Coordinates of C-alpha atoms in Angstrom, one line a residue:
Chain I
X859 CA 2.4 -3.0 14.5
X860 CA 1.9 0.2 13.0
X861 CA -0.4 1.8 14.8
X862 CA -3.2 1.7 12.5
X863 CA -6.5 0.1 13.7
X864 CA -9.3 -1.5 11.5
X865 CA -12.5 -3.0 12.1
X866 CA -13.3 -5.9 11.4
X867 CA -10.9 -7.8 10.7
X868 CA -13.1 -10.0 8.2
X869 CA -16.7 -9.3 7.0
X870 CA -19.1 -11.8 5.5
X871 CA -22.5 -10.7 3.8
X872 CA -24.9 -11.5 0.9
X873 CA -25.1 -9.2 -2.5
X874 CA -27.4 -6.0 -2.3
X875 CA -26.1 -5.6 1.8
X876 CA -24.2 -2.7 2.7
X877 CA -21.3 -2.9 5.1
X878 CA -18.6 0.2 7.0
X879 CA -15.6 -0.6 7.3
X880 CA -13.6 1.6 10.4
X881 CA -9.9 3.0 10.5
X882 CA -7.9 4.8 13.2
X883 CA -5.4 6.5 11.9
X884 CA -1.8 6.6 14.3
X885 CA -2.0 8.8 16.8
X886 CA -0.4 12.4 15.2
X887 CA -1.7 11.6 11.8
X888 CA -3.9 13.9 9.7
X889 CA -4.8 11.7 6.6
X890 CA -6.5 8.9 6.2
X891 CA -5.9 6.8 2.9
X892 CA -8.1 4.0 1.5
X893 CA -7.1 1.6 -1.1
X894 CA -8.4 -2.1 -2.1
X895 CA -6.1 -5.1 -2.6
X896 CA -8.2 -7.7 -5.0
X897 CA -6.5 -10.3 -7.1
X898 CA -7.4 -9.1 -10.5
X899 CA -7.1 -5.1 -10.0
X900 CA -4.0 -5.4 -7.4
X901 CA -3.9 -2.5 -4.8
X902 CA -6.1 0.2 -5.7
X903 CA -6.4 3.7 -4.0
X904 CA -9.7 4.6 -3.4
X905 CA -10.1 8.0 -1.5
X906 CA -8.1 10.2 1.1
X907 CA -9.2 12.4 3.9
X908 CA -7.3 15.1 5.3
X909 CA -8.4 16.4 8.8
X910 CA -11.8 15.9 8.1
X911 CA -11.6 17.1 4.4
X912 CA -11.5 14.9 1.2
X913 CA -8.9 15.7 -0.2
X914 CA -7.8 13.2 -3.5
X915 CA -10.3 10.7 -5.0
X916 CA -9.3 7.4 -6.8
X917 CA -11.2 4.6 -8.3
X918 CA -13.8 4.6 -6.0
X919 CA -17.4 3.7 -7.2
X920 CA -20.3 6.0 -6.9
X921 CA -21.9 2.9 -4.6
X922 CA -18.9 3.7 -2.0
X923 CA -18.4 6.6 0.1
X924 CA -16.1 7.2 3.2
X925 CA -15.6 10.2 5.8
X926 CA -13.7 11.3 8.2
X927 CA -14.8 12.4 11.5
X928 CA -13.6 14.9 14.4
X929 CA -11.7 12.4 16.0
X930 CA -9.9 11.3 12.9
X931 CA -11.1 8.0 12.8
X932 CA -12.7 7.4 9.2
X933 CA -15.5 4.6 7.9
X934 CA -15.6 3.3 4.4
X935 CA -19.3 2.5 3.3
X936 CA -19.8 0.2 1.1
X937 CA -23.5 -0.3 -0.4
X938 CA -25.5 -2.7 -2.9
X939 CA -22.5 -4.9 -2.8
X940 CA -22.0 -7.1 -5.3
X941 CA -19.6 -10.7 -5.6
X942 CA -17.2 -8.4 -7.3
X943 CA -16.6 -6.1 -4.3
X944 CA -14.7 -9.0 -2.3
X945 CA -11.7 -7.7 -1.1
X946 CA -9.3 -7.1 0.9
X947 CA -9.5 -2.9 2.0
X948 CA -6.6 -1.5 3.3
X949 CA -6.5 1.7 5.5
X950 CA -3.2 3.9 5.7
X951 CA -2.0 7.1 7.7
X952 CA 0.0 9.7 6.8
X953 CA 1.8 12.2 8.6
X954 CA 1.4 16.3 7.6
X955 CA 4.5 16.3 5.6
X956 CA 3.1 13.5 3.6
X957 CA 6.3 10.9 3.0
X958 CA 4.9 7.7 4.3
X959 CA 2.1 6.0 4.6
X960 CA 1.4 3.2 7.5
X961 CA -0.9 1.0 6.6
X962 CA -3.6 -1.2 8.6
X963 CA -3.7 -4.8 9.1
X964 CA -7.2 -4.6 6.5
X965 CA -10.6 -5.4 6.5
X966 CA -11.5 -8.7 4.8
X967 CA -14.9 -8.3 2.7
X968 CA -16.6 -11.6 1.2
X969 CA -19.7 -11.0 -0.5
X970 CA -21.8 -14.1 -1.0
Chain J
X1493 CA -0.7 8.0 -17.2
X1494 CA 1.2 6.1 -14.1
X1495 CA 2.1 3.2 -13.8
X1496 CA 4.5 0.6 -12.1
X1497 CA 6.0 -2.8 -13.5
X1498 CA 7.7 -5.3 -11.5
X1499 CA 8.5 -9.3 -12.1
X1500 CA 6.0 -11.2 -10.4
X1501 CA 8.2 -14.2 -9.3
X1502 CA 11.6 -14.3 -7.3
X1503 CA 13.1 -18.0 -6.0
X1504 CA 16.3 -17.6 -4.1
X1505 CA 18.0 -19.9 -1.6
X1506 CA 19.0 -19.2 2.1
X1507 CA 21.7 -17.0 2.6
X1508 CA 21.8 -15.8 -1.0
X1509 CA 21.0 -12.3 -2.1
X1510 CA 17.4 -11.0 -3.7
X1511 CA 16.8 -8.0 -5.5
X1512 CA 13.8 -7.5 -6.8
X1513 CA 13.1 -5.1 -10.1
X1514 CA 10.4 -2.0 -10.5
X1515 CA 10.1 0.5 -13.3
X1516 CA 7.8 3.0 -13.4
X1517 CA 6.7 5.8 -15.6
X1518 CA 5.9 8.9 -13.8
X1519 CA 8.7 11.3 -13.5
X1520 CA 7.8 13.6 -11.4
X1521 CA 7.9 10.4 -8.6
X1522 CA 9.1 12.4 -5.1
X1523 CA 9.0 9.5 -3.1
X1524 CA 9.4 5.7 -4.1
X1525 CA 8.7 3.1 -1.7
X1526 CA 8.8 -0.4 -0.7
X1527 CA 6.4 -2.5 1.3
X1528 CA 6.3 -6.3 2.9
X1529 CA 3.3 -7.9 2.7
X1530 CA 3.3 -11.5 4.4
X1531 CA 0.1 -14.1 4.1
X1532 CA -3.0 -12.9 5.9
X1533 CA -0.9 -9.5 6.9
X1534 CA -1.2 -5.9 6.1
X1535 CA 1.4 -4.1 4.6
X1536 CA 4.5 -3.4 5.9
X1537 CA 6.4 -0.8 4.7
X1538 CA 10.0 -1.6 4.5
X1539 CA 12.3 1.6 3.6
X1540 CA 11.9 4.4 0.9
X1541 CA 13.7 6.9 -1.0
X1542 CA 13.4 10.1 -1.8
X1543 CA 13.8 11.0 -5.5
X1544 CA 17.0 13.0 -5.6
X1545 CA 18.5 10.0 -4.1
X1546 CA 20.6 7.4 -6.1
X1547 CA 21.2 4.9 -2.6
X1548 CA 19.9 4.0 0.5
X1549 CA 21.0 1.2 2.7
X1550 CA 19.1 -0.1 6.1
X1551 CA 20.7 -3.4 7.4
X1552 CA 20.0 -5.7 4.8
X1553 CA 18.5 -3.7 2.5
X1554 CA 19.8 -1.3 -0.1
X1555 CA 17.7 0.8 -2.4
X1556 CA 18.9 1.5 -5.7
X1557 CA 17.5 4.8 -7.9
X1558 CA 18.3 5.4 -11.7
X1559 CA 16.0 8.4 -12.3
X1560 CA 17.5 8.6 -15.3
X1561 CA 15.8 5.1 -16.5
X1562 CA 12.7 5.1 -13.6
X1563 CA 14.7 2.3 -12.2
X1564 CA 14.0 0.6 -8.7
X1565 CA 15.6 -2.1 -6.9
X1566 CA 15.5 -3.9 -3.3
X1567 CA 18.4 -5.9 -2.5
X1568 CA 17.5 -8.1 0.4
X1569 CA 21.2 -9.6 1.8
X1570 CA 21.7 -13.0 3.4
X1571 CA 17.7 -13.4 2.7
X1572 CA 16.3 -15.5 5.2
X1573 CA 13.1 -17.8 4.8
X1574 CA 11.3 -15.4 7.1
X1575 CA 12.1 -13.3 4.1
X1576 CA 9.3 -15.1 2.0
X1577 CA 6.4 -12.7 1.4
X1578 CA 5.2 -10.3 -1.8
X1579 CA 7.1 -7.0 -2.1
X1580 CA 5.4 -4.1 -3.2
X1581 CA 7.0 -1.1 -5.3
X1582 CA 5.0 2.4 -5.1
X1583 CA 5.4 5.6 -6.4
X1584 CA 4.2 8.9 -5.1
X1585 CA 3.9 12.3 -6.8
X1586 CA 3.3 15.2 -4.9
X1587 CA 3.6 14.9 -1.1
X1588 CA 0.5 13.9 0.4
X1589 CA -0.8 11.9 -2.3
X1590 CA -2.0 8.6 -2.8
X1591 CA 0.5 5.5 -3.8
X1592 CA 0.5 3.9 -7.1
X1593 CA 1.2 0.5 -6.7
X1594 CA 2.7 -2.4 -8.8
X1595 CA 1.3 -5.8 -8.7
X1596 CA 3.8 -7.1 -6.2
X1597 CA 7.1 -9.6 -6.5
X1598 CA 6.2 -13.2 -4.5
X1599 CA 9.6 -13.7 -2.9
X1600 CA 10.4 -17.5 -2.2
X1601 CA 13.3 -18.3 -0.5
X1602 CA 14.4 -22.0 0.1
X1603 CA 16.6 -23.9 2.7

């Protein structure tokens, strides 16, 4: 277990539906990392958050956003999915000196 | 840009030795890492190294750098079938920053 919580664990919807995915970092840990895992593009980063802040953006599409609240936790929206947005999307925490990440056990996304 | 290359197939028997191969391109790598990921599981992350390393060993695993070549290896002794899973190379830059993965080795070890 590595102490990273994510919720849910799998997600079913239809094209055009928008879903949030939820992450809690470990406890201690300032950034949040998200990244997708899909067969074709392999594991992708997406965006990090550092105490609230974004703070490094990947391949994330303009239809996905995330934030990072107070408490640390962080959500991942995801909006007018389409079948190409099935995934598997990871959340990992990182500690302030920034060596490793820990990731979550992932959110499965099916879009129908 | 960056990127990372490893085999994408590894068949060993039980009680042999694995190692499993990465390159990757960026040089200014700080940090290279290795991560477990089993079916249905998240990822697990195994051991790194820090760049101005050339070893490190944890149990069964040693970690070999060539920074010279952007050379990576995992050596997984007496692998085990518990062993069977997809390893995952990544690189990091500056600390703090995201991971660059490569497409991941499928270990399968047999009996």
């Amino acid at each position: 277990d590595s102490g990273v919580t994510q919720t849910p664990k799998h997600l079913i919807t239809a094209t055009g539906q928008r879903v949030t995915l939820r992450c809690s970092p470990r406890s201690g840990d300032l950034s949040v990392y998200w990244y997708q895992q899909s067969l074709d593009q392999g594991l992708q980063f997406l965006i990090q958050y550092y105490n609230g802040e974004e703070r490094a953006k990947g391949n994330i599409l303009e239809r996905f956003s995330a934030q990072q609240f107070p408490d640390l936790h962080s959500e991942l929206n995801l909006s007018s999915l389409e079948l190409g947005d099935s995934a598997l999307y990871f959340c990992a925490s990182g500690n302030s000196g920034g060596d490793t990440q820990y990731f979550g056990p992932g959110t499965r996304l099916t879009v129908l | 840009g960056e990127d990372v290359e490893q085999s994408l197939f590894l068949s060993v028997r039980e009680g042999d030795s694995s190692v499993i191969n990465c390159t990757y391109t960026d040089s200014s790598s700080t940090y290279l890492y290795w991560y477990k990921q089993e079916p249905g599981a998240g990822l697990q992350l195994l051991t790194y190294i820090f760049s101005n390393m050339d070893m490190k060993q944890d149990q069964r695993l040693t970690v070999l750098l060539n920074k010279k070549d952007k050379h990576l290896s995992l050596r997984i002794a007496d692998t085990q079938t518990g062993d069977s899973a997809i390893y995952f190379c990544a690189e990091r830059g500056q600390a703090g920053t995201a991971l660059i993965f490569g497409k991941g080795t499928t270990l399968s070890v047999s009996s």
